[in-house]
Amino acid sequence: KQWYQRRVRGSRVLTSRYSKGFGVIGDIMGQDHPLNQPNCIYGILYYLIYLTLDTVKQSDTVKKIKFSLSLSSIFMSLYLGYLLAFVLVDLCLVCISSYAVNCTLFAIALIRYREIMGKAPVLCVD
């Protein structure tokens, strides 16, 4: 088998102890706790909240909330990406795609946040 056939599976991600509650909630609150849900449930909730915020008037408060949400998704992407690469030693294309989406949402939210804070957008060059 080629290297990518051995490493690009993703099934290890879905069956690992980290696939529910980010591998943390079950350890702290118990495996049967209602918050110890599959990570995909948290992802769906996150994207639904973010999408809902996109449908309302983009006030400064909404922009700040979207920035905070997207920043938290960056931290989770870093954590889950670390687990994927160094603990599970796997390559999940769906996971990596969601990390890319999270980075894009964060970049957009950061630009909007800097605008309301009275600073030039990060991507602009004077």
Coordinates of C-alpha atoms in Angstrom, one line a residue:
K1 CA 0.0 0.0 0.0
Q2 CA 1.0 3.6 -0.7
W3 CA 1.6 5.9 2.3
Y4 CA -1.6 7.8 1.7
Q5 CA -3.6 4.5 1.6
R6 CA -2.2 3.6 5.0
R7 CA -2.8 7.0 6.6
V8 CA -6.0 8.5 4.9
R9 CA -8.8 6.6 6.6
G10 CA -10.6 8.8 9.0
S11 CA -12.3 5.7 10.5
R12 CA -9.8 5.8 13.4
V13 CA -11.1 9.3 14.2
L14 CA -14.7 8.1 14.4
T15 CA -13.9 5.2 16.7
S16 CA -11.4 6.8 19.0
R17 CA -12.0 7.9 22.5
Y18 CA -11.7 11.5 21.2
S19 CA -14.8 11.2 19.0
K20 CA -17.2 12.0 21.8
G21 CA -17.0 15.0 24.1
F22 CA -13.6 15.9 22.5
G23 CA -12.1 13.1 24.6
V24 CA -12.5 15.3 27.7
I25 CA -16.1 15.6 28.7
G26 CA -16.6 11.9 29.4
D27 CA -13.5 11.8 31.6
I28 CA -14.6 14.7 33.7
M29 CA -18.4 14.2 33.8
G30 CA -18.8 10.6 33.0
Q31 CA -19.3 8.7 29.8
D32 CA -23.1 8.7 30.2
H33 CA -23.4 12.4 30.8
P34 CA -25.7 14.2 28.4
L35 CA -22.9 16.6 27.3
N36 CA -20.7 13.7 26.2
Q37 CA -22.1 13.8 22.7
P38 CA -20.3 12.9 19.4
N39 CA -18.1 15.8 18.3
C40 CA -20.1 16.1 15.1
I41 CA -23.1 17.2 17.1
Y42 CA -21.1 20.1 18.6
G43 CA -19.9 21.0 15.1
I44 CA -23.5 21.0 13.7
L45 CA -24.6 23.2 16.6
Y46 CA -21.7 25.6 16.0
Y47 CA -22.4 26.0 12.3
L48 CA -26.1 26.4 12.9
I49 CA -25.5 29.1 15.4
Y50 CA -23.0 30.8 13.1
L51 CA -25.4 30.6 10.2
T52 CA -28.3 31.9 12.3
L53 CA -26.1 34.9 13.2
D54 CA -25.5 35.5 9.5
T55 CA -29.3 35.9 9.0
V56 CA -29.7 38.7 11.5
K57 CA -28.7 42.4 11.2
Q58 CA -24.9 42.6 11.5
S59 CA -24.7 44.9 14.5
D60 CA -21.4 45.4 16.4
T61 CA -22.6 42.9 19.0
V62 CA -23.3 40.2 16.4
K63 CA -19.9 40.8 14.9
K64 CA -18.3 40.4 18.3
I65 CA -20.2 37.2 19.0
K66 CA -19.2 35.8 15.6
F67 CA -15.5 36.7 16.3
S68 CA -15.7 35.0 19.7
L69 CA -17.3 31.9 18.2
S70 CA -14.8 31.7 15.4
L71 CA -11.9 32.2 17.7
S72 CA -13.1 29.3 19.9
S73 CA -13.4 27.1 16.7
I74 CA -9.7 27.9 16.0
F75 CA -8.7 26.6 19.4
M76 CA -10.8 23.5 18.9
S77 CA -9.4 23.0 15.4
L78 CA -5.9 23.2 16.8
Y79 CA -6.7 20.7 19.5
L80 CA -8.4 18.3 17.3
G81 CA -5.8 18.7 14.5
Y82 CA -3.1 17.9 17.1
L83 CA -5.0 14.8 18.1
L84 CA -5.5 13.8 14.5
A85 CA -1.8 14.3 13.5
F86 CA 0.1 13.3 16.6
V87 CA -2.1 11.0 18.7
L88 CA -4.2 9.2 16.2
V89 CA -1.6 9.5 13.4
D90 CA -4.4 9.6 10.8
L91 CA -5.5 11.8 8.0
C92 CA -9.2 12.6 7.9
L93 CA -10.1 14.8 4.9
V94 CA -13.4 15.8 6.3
C95 CA -11.7 16.9 9.5
I96 CA -9.1 18.9 7.7
S97 CA -11.8 20.5 5.5
S98 CA -13.7 21.6 8.6
Y99 CA -10.5 23.1 10.0
A100 CA -10.1 25.1 6.7
V101 CA -13.7 26.3 6.9
N102 CA -13.1 27.4 10.5
C103 CA -10.0 29.3 9.5
T104 CA -11.9 31.0 6.7
L105 CA -14.7 32.0 9.1
F106 CA -12.2 33.3 11.6
A107 CA -10.4 35.4 9.0
I108 CA -13.7 37.0 7.9
A109 CA -14.8 37.5 11.5
L110 CA -11.4 39.0 12.4
I111 CA -11.7 41.6 9.5
R112 CA -15.2 42.6 10.7
Y113 CA -14.1 42.7 14.3
R114 CA -11.1 45.0 13.5
E115 CA -13.4 47.2 11.5
I116 CA -15.7 47.8 14.5
M117 CA -12.7 48.4 16.7
G118 CA -11.6 51.2 14.4
K119 CA -8.5 49.4 13.1
A120 CA -7.6 48.6 9.5
P121 CA -8.4 45.1 8.4
V122 CA -5.5 42.8 8.8
L123 CA -5.3 41.9 5.1
C124 CA -5.1 45.5 3.9
V125 CA -1.7 47.0 3.1
D126 CA -1.2 50.7 3.4

